[in-house]
PDB file of C-alpha atoms in Angstrom:
ATOM      1  CA  ARG A1269     -46.814  33.292  18.789  1.00  0.00           C
ATOM      2  CA  LYS A1270     -47.621  29.690  17.859  1.00  0.00           C
ATOM      3  CA  GLN A1271     -43.946  28.735  18.004  1.00  0.00           C
ATOM      4  CA  HIS A1272     -43.625  30.422  21.404  1.00  0.00           C
ATOM      5  CA  SER A1273     -46.612  28.565  22.770  1.00  0.00           C
ATOM      6  CA  ARG A1274     -45.091  25.242  21.770  1.00  0.00           C
ATOM      7  CA  LYS A1275     -41.918  25.731  23.777  1.00  0.00           C
ATOM      8  CA  MET A1276     -41.690  23.230  26.600  1.00  0.00           C
ATOM      9  CA  ASN A1277     -41.556  24.452  30.181  1.00  0.00           C
ATOM     10  CA  PHE A1278     -38.911  22.107  31.598  1.00  0.00           C
ATOM     11  CA  ARG A1279     -39.467  23.355  35.130  1.00  0.00           C
ATOM     12  CA  ASN A1280     -42.981  21.926  35.122  1.00  0.00           C
ATOM     13  CA  ALA A1281     -42.203  18.824  33.025  1.00  0.00           C
ATOM     14  CA  GLN A1282     -43.049  15.439  34.446  1.00  0.00           C
ATOM     15  CA  PRO A1283     -40.117  13.301  35.731  1.00  0.00           C
ATOM     16  CA  THR A1284     -40.988  10.543  33.242  1.00  0.00           C
ATOM     17  CA  LEU A1285     -40.721  12.934  30.329  1.00  0.00           C
ATOM     18  CA  LEU A1286     -37.374  14.241  31.558  1.00  0.00           C
ATOM     19  CA  LEU A1287     -36.087  10.675  31.871  1.00  0.00           C
ATOM     20  CA  LEU A1288     -37.121   9.911  28.290  1.00  0.00           C
ATOM     21  CA  LEU A1289     -35.319  13.020  27.069  1.00  0.00           C
ATOM     22  CA  VAL A1290     -32.137  12.052  28.922  1.00  0.00           C
ATOM     23  CA  LEU A1291     -32.252   8.510  27.553  1.00  0.00           C
ATOM     24  CA  SER A1292     -32.895   9.808  24.042  1.00  0.00           C
ATOM     25  CA  LYS A1293     -29.909  12.171  24.297  1.00  0.00           C
ATOM     26  CA  ALA A1294     -27.707   9.371  25.593  1.00  0.00           C
ATOM     27  CA  SER A1295     -28.791   7.137  22.707  1.00  0.00           C
ATOM     28  CA  LEU A1296     -28.007   9.890  20.201  1.00  0.00           C
ATOM     29  CA  THR A1297     -24.565  10.428  21.754  1.00  0.00           C
ATOM     30  CA  TRP A1298     -23.784   6.700  21.561  1.00  0.00           C
ATOM     31  CA  THR A1299     -24.951   6.529  17.941  1.00  0.00           C
ATOM     32  CA  LEU A1300     -22.752   9.445  16.929  1.00  0.00           C
ATOM     33  CA  SER A1301     -19.723   8.128  18.780  1.00  0.00           C
ATOM     34  CA  SER A1302     -20.168   4.648  17.317  1.00  0.00           C
ATOM     35  CA  ASN A1303     -19.921   6.132  13.828  1.00  0.00           C
ATOM     36  CA  VAL A1304     -16.636   7.901  14.573  1.00  0.00           C
ATOM     37  CA  GLU A1305     -13.580   6.142  13.143  1.00  0.00           C
ATOM     38  CA  THR A1306     -11.044   4.827  15.610  1.00  0.00           C
ATOM     39  CA  PRO A1307      -7.367   5.768  15.088  1.00  0.00           C
ATOM     40  CA  GLN A1308      -6.656   2.283  13.728  1.00  0.00           C
ATOM     41  CA  GLN A1309      -9.485   2.567  11.199  1.00  0.00           C
ATOM     42  CA  LYS A1310      -8.175   5.942  10.084  1.00  0.00           C
ATOM     43  CA  LEU A1311      -4.513   5.049  10.034  1.00  0.00           C
ATOM     44  CA  GLY A1312      -4.498   1.554   8.565  1.00  0.00           C
ATOM     45  CA  SER A1313      -2.377  -0.929  10.486  1.00  0.00           C
ATOM     46  CA  ASN A1314      -1.073  -0.093  13.947  1.00  0.00           C
ATOM     47  CA  ARG A1315       2.026  -2.252  13.501  1.00  0.00           C
ATOM     48  CA  ALA A1316       5.336  -0.536  14.143  1.00  0.00           C
ATOM     49  CA  VAL A1317       7.223   1.056  11.250  1.00  0.00           C
ATOM     50  CA  THR A1318      10.306  -1.105  10.604  1.00  0.00           C
ATOM     51  CA  PHE A1319      11.207  -0.587   6.944  1.00  0.00           C
ATOM     52  CA  PRO A1320      14.298   1.601   6.345  1.00  0.00           C
ATOM     53  CA  ASN A1321      13.734   5.325   5.755  1.00  0.00           C
ATOM     54  CA  SER A1322      10.063   5.084   6.702  1.00  0.00           C
ATOM     55  CA  ILE A1323       7.766   7.380   8.612  1.00  0.00           C
ATOM     56  CA  ALA A1324       4.352   6.441   9.966  1.00  0.00           C
ATOM     57  CA  ILE A1325       1.324   7.045   7.775  1.00  0.00           C
ATOM     58  CA  THR A1326      -1.246   9.746   8.428  1.00  0.00           C
ATOM     59  CA  THR A1327      -4.986   9.796   7.853  1.00  0.00           C
ATOM     60  CA  ALA A1328      -4.388  11.837   4.697  1.00  0.00           C
ATOM     61  CA  ASP A1329      -1.942   9.194   3.413  1.00  0.00           C
ATOM     62  CA  VAL A1330      -4.529   6.447   3.828  1.00  0.00           C
ATOM     63  CA  LYS A1331      -7.183   8.450   1.985  1.00  0.00           C
ATOM     64  CA  THR A1332      -4.686   9.020  -0.809  1.00  0.00           C
ATOM     65  CA  LEU A1333      -3.892   5.303  -0.996  1.00  0.00           C
ATOM     66  CA  ILE A1334      -7.581   4.441  -1.346  1.00  0.00           C
ATOM     67  CA  ARG A1335      -8.006   6.950  -4.165  1.00  0.00           C
ATOM     68  CA  GLN A1336      -4.819   5.836  -5.904  1.00  0.00           C
ATOM     69  CA  THR A1337      -5.708   2.129  -5.873  1.00  0.00           C
ATOM     70  CA  GLY A1338      -9.499   2.209  -5.758  1.00  0.00           C
ATOM     71  CA  GLN A1339      -9.258  -0.366  -2.970  1.00  0.00           C
ATOM     72  CA  VAL A1340      -9.912  -0.199   0.761  1.00  0.00           C
ATOM     73  CA  SER A1341      -8.220  -3.469   1.730  1.00  0.00           C
ATOM     74  CA  PRO A1342      -4.609  -2.318   1.116  1.00  0.00           C
ATOM     75  CA  SER A1343      -5.232   0.765   3.249  1.00  0.00           C
ATOM     76  CA  LYS A1344      -5.883  -1.465   6.256  1.00  0.00           C
ATOM     77  CA  ALA A1345      -2.388  -2.912   5.878  1.00  0.00           C
ATOM     78  CA  ALA A1346      -0.564   0.376   5.317  1.00  0.00           C
ATOM     79  CA  ILE A1347       2.181   1.156   7.832  1.00  0.00           C
ATOM     80  CA  GLY A1348       4.606   3.728   6.450  1.00  0.00           C
ATOM     81  CA  VAL A1349       5.699   5.948   3.576  1.00  0.00           C
ATOM     82  CA  PRO A1350       9.201   7.049   2.505  1.00  0.00           C
ATOM     83  CA  SER A1351      10.706   9.782   4.633  1.00  0.00           C
ATOM     84  CA  CYS A1352      12.873  10.989   1.767  1.00  0.00           C
ATOM     85  CA  CYS A1353      10.587  11.544  -1.197  1.00  0.00           C
ATOM     86  CA  ASN A1354       7.112  12.267  -2.470  1.00  0.00           C
ATOM     87  CA  CYS A1355       5.726  13.389  -5.773  1.00  0.00           C
ATOM     88  CA  GLN A1356       5.858  17.078  -6.654  1.00  0.00           C
ATOM     89  CA  HIS A1357       2.339  17.477  -5.259  1.00  0.00           C
ATOM     90  CA  GLY A1358       3.220  15.972  -1.890  1.00  0.00           C
ATOM     91  CA  PHE A1359       1.435  12.637  -2.194  1.00  0.00           C
ATOM     92  CA  PRO A1360       3.078   9.303  -1.265  1.00  0.00           C
ATOM     93  CA  GLN A1361       3.917   7.059  -4.192  1.00  0.00           C
ATOM     94  CA  VAL A1362       4.648   3.841  -2.312  1.00  0.00           C
ATOM     95  CA  PHE A1363       3.638   2.336   1.031  1.00  0.00           C
ATOM     96  CA  SER A1364       5.164  -0.237   3.351  1.00  0.00           C
ATOM     97  CA  LEU A1365       2.650  -2.889   4.389  1.00  0.00           C
ATOM     98  CA  ASP A1366       1.814  -4.954   7.429  1.00  0.00           C
ATOM     99  CA  PRO A1367       2.812  -8.578   6.681  1.00  0.00           C
ATOM    100  CA  LEU A1368      -0.052  -9.795   8.887  1.00  0.00           C
ATOM    101  CA  PRO A1369      -2.834  -7.183   8.754  1.00  0.00           C
ATOM    102  CA  ALA A1370      -6.053  -7.472  10.732  1.00  0.00           C
ATOM    103  CA  THR A1371      -7.887  -8.476   7.537  1.00  0.00           C
ATOM    104  CA  GLY A1372      -6.381 -11.968   7.886  1.00  0.00           C
ATOM    105  CA  ARG A1373      -4.427 -11.743   4.638  1.00  0.00           C
ATOM    106  CA  ILE A1374      -0.727 -12.629   4.643  1.00  0.00           C
ATOM    107  CA  ASN A1375       1.379 -10.170   2.640  1.00  0.00           C
ATOM    108  CA  SER A1376       4.600 -11.724   1.408  1.00  0.00           C
ATOM    109  CA  GLY A1377       5.642  -8.435  -0.174  1.00  0.00           C
ATOM    110  CA  LEU A1378       6.302  -5.488   2.124  1.00  0.00           C
ATOM    111  CA  LEU A1379       5.981  -2.649  -0.398  1.00  0.00           C
ATOM    112  CA  LYS A1380       3.144  -1.478  -2.618  1.00  0.00           C
ATOM    113  CA  LEU A1381       3.686   1.025  -5.418  1.00  0.00           C
ATOM    114  CA  THR A1382       0.519   3.140  -5.533  1.00  0.00           C
ATOM    115  CA  CYS A1383       1.149   6.207  -7.719  1.00  0.00           C
ATOM    116  CA  PRO A1384      -1.212   5.537 -10.665  1.00  0.00           C
ATOM    117  CA  ILE A1385       1.051   6.960 -13.363  1.00  0.00           C
ATOM    118  CA  LEU A1386       4.072   5.049 -12.047  1.00  0.00           C
ATOM    119  CA  VAL A1387       2.093   1.819 -11.737  1.00  0.00           C
ATOM    120  CA  ARG A1388       0.902   2.090 -15.342  1.00  0.00           C
ATOM    121  CA  ALA A1389       4.362   3.023 -16.573  1.00  0.00           C
ATOM    122  CA  VAL A1390       5.934   0.000 -14.873  1.00  0.00           C
ATOM    123  CA  ASP A1391       3.118  -2.169 -16.231  1.00  0.00           C
ATOM    124  CA  GLU A1392       4.277  -1.161 -19.703  1.00  0.00           C
ATOM    125  CA  LEU A1393       7.888  -2.015 -18.902  1.00  0.00           C
ATOM    126  CA  GLU A1394       6.882  -5.486 -17.759  1.00  0.00           C
ATOM    127  CA  ASP A1395       4.686  -5.976 -20.833  1.00  0.00           C
ATOM    128  CA  GLU A1396       7.679  -5.125 -22.985  1.00  0.00           C
ATOM    129  CA  GLY A1397       9.676  -7.945 -21.413  1.00  0.00           C
ATOM    130  CA  LEU A1398      11.923  -5.931 -19.116  1.00  0.00           C
ATOM    131  CA  ILE A1399      11.760  -8.537 -16.338  1.00  0.00           C
ATOM    132  CA  HIS A1400      13.330 -11.039 -18.707  1.00  0.00           C
ATOM    133  CA  GLY A1401      15.859  -8.449 -19.868  1.00  0.00           C
ATOM    134  CA  PHE A1402      16.842  -7.558 -16.301  1.00  0.00           C
ATOM    135  CA  ASN A1403      17.194 -11.232 -15.390  1.00  0.00           C
ATOM    136  CA  LYS A1404      19.808 -11.599 -18.130  1.00  0.00           C
ATOM    137  CA  ILE A1405      21.688  -8.518 -16.924  1.00  0.00           C
ATOM    138  CA  VAL A1406      21.668  -9.744 -13.315  1.00  0.00           C
ATOM    139  CA  GLN A1407      23.144 -13.118 -14.275  1.00  0.00           C
ATOM    140  CA  GLU A1408      26.175 -11.384 -15.750  1.00  0.00           C
ATOM    141  CA  ASP A1409      26.749  -8.860 -12.940  1.00  0.00           C
ATOM    142  CA  PRO A1410      28.031 -10.198  -9.576  1.00  0.00           C
ATOM    143  CA  ASP A1411      27.790  -6.770  -7.945  1.00  0.00           C
ATOM    144  CA  LEU A1412      24.141  -6.488  -8.922  1.00  0.00           C
ATOM    145  CA  GLN A1413      23.529  -9.968  -7.551  1.00  0.00           C
ATOM    146  CA  SER A1414      25.091  -8.948  -4.234  1.00  0.00           C
ATOM    147  CA  SER A1415      22.888  -5.859  -4.032  1.00  0.00           C
ATOM    148  CA  ILE A1416      19.799  -7.988  -4.696  1.00  0.00           C
ATOM    149  CA  LEU A1417      20.727 -10.411  -1.918  1.00  0.00           C
ATOM    150  CA  GLU A1418      21.287  -7.452   0.402  1.00  0.00           C
ATOM    151  CA  ALA A1419      17.856  -6.069  -0.511  1.00  0.00           C
ATOM    152  CA  HIS A1420      16.211  -9.436   0.171  1.00  0.00           C
ATOM    153  CA  ASN A1421      17.906  -9.524   3.562  1.00  0.00           C
ATOM    154  CA  THR A1422      16.760  -5.977   4.355  1.00  0.00           C
ATOM    155  CA  HIS A1423      13.144  -6.890   3.607  1.00  0.00           C
ATOM    156  CA  ALA A1424      13.401 -10.063   5.694  1.00  0.00           C
ATOM    157  CA  ILE A1425      14.807  -8.178   8.676  1.00  0.00           C
ATOM    158  CA  ALA A1426      12.095  -5.521   8.459  1.00  0.00           C
ATOM    159  CA  ARG A1427       9.446  -8.249   8.360  1.00  0.00           C
ATOM    160  CA  LYS A1428      10.852 -10.090  11.366  1.00  0.00           C
ATOM    161  CA  ASN A1429      11.325  -6.903  13.382  1.00  0.00           C
ATOM    162  CA  GLY A1430       7.699  -6.025  12.885  1.00  0.00           C
ATOM    163  CA  MET A1431       6.344  -9.331  14.139  1.00  0.00           C
ATOM    164  CA  ARG A1432       4.731  -9.356  17.576  1.00  0.00           C
ATOM    165  CA  GLU A1433       5.428 -11.956  20.220  1.00  0.00           C
ATOM    166  CA  GLY A1434       3.518 -15.158  19.599  1.00  0.00           C
ATOM    167  CA  GLU A1435       2.408 -14.333  16.034  1.00  0.00           C
ATOM    168  CA  ILE A1436       4.771 -16.820  14.435  1.00  0.00           C
ATOM    169  CA  GLU A1437       3.298 -19.734  16.348  1.00  0.00           C
ATOM    170  CA  SER A1438      -0.309 -18.556  16.554  1.00  0.00           C
ATOM    171  CA  ILE A1439      -0.750 -17.261  12.994  1.00  0.00           C
ATOM    172  CA  LEU A1440       2.067 -18.115  10.595  1.00  0.00           C
ATOM    173  CA  GLU A1441       2.675 -21.730  11.539  1.00  0.00           C
ATOM    174  CA  THR A1442      -1.064 -22.350  11.805  1.00  0.00           C
ATOM    175  CA  LYS A1443      -1.708 -21.049   8.289  1.00  0.00           C
ATOM    176  CA  LEU A1444       1.540 -21.930   6.517  1.00  0.00           C
ATOM    177  CA  GLY A1445       3.071 -24.734   8.554  1.00  0.00           C
ATOM    178  CA  GLN A1446       6.540 -24.589  10.054  1.00  0.00           C
ATOM    179  CA  LYS A1447       8.374 -24.787   6.733  1.00  0.00           C
ATOM    180  CA  GLY A1448       6.123 -22.226   5.051  1.00  0.00           C
ATOM    181  CA  SER A1449       6.392 -19.924   8.049  1.00  0.00           C
ATOM    182  CA  SER A1450      10.189 -20.046   7.891  1.00  0.00           C
ATOM    183  CA  ALA A1451      10.176 -19.284   4.152  1.00  0.00           C
ATOM    184  CA  PHE A1452       7.783 -16.377   4.700  1.00  0.00           C
ATOM    185  CA  LEU A1453       9.976 -14.811   7.373  1.00  0.00           C
ATOM    186  CA  GLN A1454      13.081 -15.084   5.181  1.00  0.00           C
ATOM    187  CA  ALA A1455      11.391 -13.824   1.992  1.00  0.00           C
ATOM    188  CA  GLY A1456      12.848 -10.811   0.247  1.00  0.00           C
ATOM    189  CA  VAL A1457      11.646  -8.205  -2.229  1.00  0.00           C
ATOM    190  CA  ALA A1458       8.143  -8.986  -3.525  1.00  0.00           C
ATOM    191  CA  GLY A1459       8.181 -12.161  -1.439  1.00  0.00           C
ATOM    192  CA  SER A1460      11.118 -13.663  -3.360  1.00  0.00           C
ATOM    193  CA  ALA A1461      13.072 -16.532  -1.837  1.00  0.00           C
ATOM    194  CA  SER A1462      15.963 -15.168   0.215  1.00  0.00           C
ATOM    195  CA  GLY A1463      18.687 -16.439  -2.142  1.00  0.00           C
ATOM    196  CA  ASN A1464      16.878 -15.723  -5.397  1.00  0.00           C
ATOM    197  CA  VAL A1465      18.924 -13.781  -7.946  1.00  0.00           C
ATOM    198  CA  LYS A1466      17.544 -15.538 -11.026  1.00  0.00           C
ATOM    199  CA  ASP A1467      14.180 -13.753 -11.242  1.00  0.00           C
ATOM    200  CA  VAL A1468      13.646 -10.100 -10.279  1.00  0.00           C
ATOM    201  CA  LYS A1469       9.953 -11.017 -10.200  1.00  0.00           C
ATOM    202  CA  CYS A1470       8.250  -7.599  -9.872  1.00  0.00           C
ATOM    203  CA  LEU A1471       9.508  -4.258 -11.154  1.00  0.00           C
ATOM    204  CA  HIS A1472       6.861  -2.399  -9.147  1.00  0.00           C
ATOM    205  CA  ALA A1473       8.349  -3.725  -5.920  1.00  0.00           C
ATOM    206  CA  TRP A1474      11.882  -2.841  -6.995  1.00  0.00           C
ATOM    207  CA  LEU A1475      10.891   0.711  -7.892  1.00  0.00           C
ATOM    208  CA  GLY A1476       9.194   0.939  -4.499  1.00  0.00           C
ATOM    209  CA  ASP A1477      12.416  -0.275  -2.867  1.00  0.00           C
ATOM    210  CA  TYR A1478      14.309   2.442  -4.742  1.00  0.00           C
ATOM    211  CA  LEU A1479      11.860   5.142  -3.584  1.00  0.00           C
ATOM    212  CA  PHE A1480      12.414   4.057   0.024  1.00  0.00           C
ATOM    213  CA  ARG A1481      16.144   3.285   0.065  1.00  0.00           C
ATOM    214  CA  GLY A1482      17.664   5.247  -2.822  1.00  0.00           C
ATOM    215  CA  PRO A1483      19.943   4.311  -5.748  1.00  0.00           C
ATOM    216  CA  GLU A1484      22.958   3.189  -3.715  1.00  0.00           C
ATOM    217  CA  LYS A1485      21.004   0.637  -1.702  1.00  0.00           C
ATOM    218  CA  SER A1486      18.689  -0.337  -4.555  1.00  0.00           C
ATOM    219  CA  PRO A1487      20.617  -0.301  -7.859  1.00  0.00           C
ATOM    220  CA  LEU A1488      18.078  -2.606  -9.500  1.00  0.00           C
ATOM    221  CA  GLY A1489      15.300  -0.215  -8.521  1.00  0.00           C
ATOM    222  CA  ALA A1490      17.423   2.603  -9.930  1.00  0.00           C
ATOM    223  CA  MET A1491      17.568   0.690 -13.217  1.00  0.00           C
ATOM    224  CA  VAL A1492      13.767   0.636 -13.316  1.00  0.00           C
ATOM    225  CA  ALA A1493      13.711   4.380 -12.641  1.00  0.00           C
ATOM    226  CA  SER A1494      16.251   4.936 -15.417  1.00  0.00           C
ATOM    227  CA  GLU A1495      14.099   3.035 -17.897  1.00  0.00           C
ATOM    228  CA  LEU A1496      11.159   5.259 -17.001  1.00  0.00           C
ATOM    229  CA  TYR A1497      13.239   8.409 -17.471  1.00  0.00           C
ATOM    230  CA  GLN A1498      14.346   7.205 -20.895  1.00  0.00           C
ATOM    231  CA  LYS A1499      10.702   6.813 -21.868  1.00  0.00           C
ATOM    232  CA  GLY A1500       9.905  10.335 -20.729  1.00  0.00           C
ATOM    233  CA  PHE A1501       8.234   9.503 -17.415  1.00  0.00           C
ATOM    234  CA  GLU A1502       8.935  11.840 -14.518  1.00  0.00           C
ATOM    235  CA  LEU A1503       9.124  10.041 -11.180  1.00  0.00           C
ATOM    236  CA  LYS A1504       7.928  13.186  -9.421  1.00  0.00           C
ATOM    237  CA  GLY A1505       4.774  13.263 -11.542  1.00  0.00           C
ATOM    238  CA  THR A1506       3.271  15.708 -14.009  1.00  0.00           C
ATOM    239  CA  SER A1507       1.782  19.150 -13.479  1.00  0.00           C
ATOM    240  CA  ASN A1508      -1.791  17.865 -13.308  1.00  0.00           C
ATOM    241  CA  CYS A1509      -1.463  14.259 -12.112  1.00  0.00           C
ATOM    242  CA  HIS A1510      -2.519  15.243  -8.567  1.00  0.00           C
ATOM    243  CA  LYS A1511      -6.131  14.683  -9.586  1.00  0.00           C
ATOM    244  CA  PHE A1512      -5.501  10.927  -9.471  1.00  0.00           C
ATOM    245  CA  CYS A1513      -4.281  11.075  -5.871  1.00  0.00           C
ATOM    246  CA  ASP A1514      -6.053  13.980  -4.201  1.00  0.00           C
ATOM    247  CA  PRO A1515      -8.975  12.681  -2.083  1.00  0.00           C
ATOM    248  CA  SER A1516     -10.594  16.128  -2.196  1.00  0.00           C
ATOM    249  CA  SER A1517     -10.701  16.169  -6.003  1.00  0.00           C
ATOM    250  CA  ASP A1518     -14.177  16.110  -7.548  1.00  0.00           C
ATOM    251  CA  ILE A1519     -12.780  14.395 -10.647  1.00  0.00           C
ATOM    252  CA  ALA A1520     -13.439  10.650 -10.858  1.00  0.00           C
ATOM    253  CA  ALA A1521     -10.430   8.570  -9.819  1.00  0.00           C
ATOM    254  CA  GLU A1522      -8.813   6.316 -12.421  1.00  0.00           C
ATOM    255  CA  PRO A1523      -6.933   3.613 -10.484  1.00  0.00           C
ATOM    256  CA  PRO A1524      -4.966   1.030 -12.476  1.00  0.00           C
ATOM    257  CA  LYS A1525      -6.463  -2.433 -12.688  1.00  0.00           C
ATOM    258  CA  PRO A1526      -4.841  -4.932 -10.284  1.00  0.00           C
ATOM    259  CA  ARG A1527      -2.224  -6.781 -12.298  1.00  0.00           C
ATOM    260  CA  ASN A1528      -2.477 -10.042 -10.403  1.00  0.00           C
ATOM    261  CA  LYS A1529      -6.072 -10.426 -11.602  1.00  0.00           C
ATOM    262  CA  GLN A1530      -5.758  -9.044 -15.098  1.00  0.00           C
ATOM    263  CA  ARG A1531      -2.383 -10.324 -16.294  1.00  0.00           C
ATOM    264  CA  LEU A1532      -3.354 -13.865 -17.213  1.00  0.00           C
ATOM    265  CA  LYS A1533      -6.233 -12.571 -19.330  1.00  0.00           C
ATOM    266  CA  THR A1534      -4.116 -10.354 -21.556  1.00  0.00           C
ATOM    267  CA  SER A1535      -2.308 -11.280 -24.735  1.00  0.00           C
ATOM    268  CA  LYS A1536       0.614  -9.098 -23.654  1.00  0.00           C
ATOM    269  CA  GLU A1537       1.192 -11.210 -20.593  1.00  0.00           C
ATOM    270  CA  LEU A1538       1.040 -14.420 -22.593  1.00  0.00           C
ATOM    271  CA  ALA A1539       3.615 -12.953 -24.965  1.00  0.00           C
ATOM    272  CA  ARG A1540       5.826 -11.969 -22.047  1.00  0.00           C
ATOM    273  CA  ARG A1541       5.740 -15.498 -20.635  1.00  0.00           C
ATOM    274  CA  LYS A1542       6.608 -16.921 -24.040  1.00  0.00           C
ATOM    275  CA  ARG A1543       9.633 -14.613 -24.273  1.00  0.00           C
ATOM    276  CA  ASN A1544      10.786 -15.645 -20.801  1.00  0.00           C
ATOM    277  CA  LYS A1545      10.797 -19.301 -21.840  1.00  0.00           C
ATOM    278  CA  SER A1546      12.922 -18.644 -24.911  1.00  0.00           C
TER     279      SER A1546
END
């Protein structure tokens, strides 16, 4: 009875009270709608997909990327994932990135390997000196050199095709200067100089290139994959590795530490650099 007596009779309510209720409802609606993510926030970058064998990312892909890397910033630059492959659990293992995302960062590399077990496995290959070993192999193999130059050109074309009208003058040349802007646009795999066949630079990027373009187009990436197979790593993942990528998992994520921040602090990296000088 008490609850019934407290019900408001809207027919007899004062106009002022009705106005306050309408305004309050409008305010609540605005607050709720302002908290809803826009498509761009959900889907990373809205730049067109230009990298070969790519399809546009989905909201689920972006959530996976954040869990895989433990970082939000790369998700804002994500554009596409390979159309041809995923891990056995259906999660993307590598993403193509916006070279000029809305965050203001300039990404010289177009691909980011994100699968945690693959990232760690390639980390080990680099720590063992495989970059140096591959550099020696490349110097003695003209066909491999040609494929590397072709890969650099493919990355440069994808970068240029994704640029919007006016961005070169308004953003690149402002930040990098005319010479730096030109070098950026012509950069290849992992941001390498267009004619560089002396330093493969980053095995993560080459494996990512392989996952997008396949062994025929990316023989160097196929070499990285072969090294992983020989060490017992499965490119498609393990039976329970989905917990590292599944955003709905209640298990704590274990993203690899960013190499560009940790490398110089490790004795393994110092040893690798010493080997490369010898």
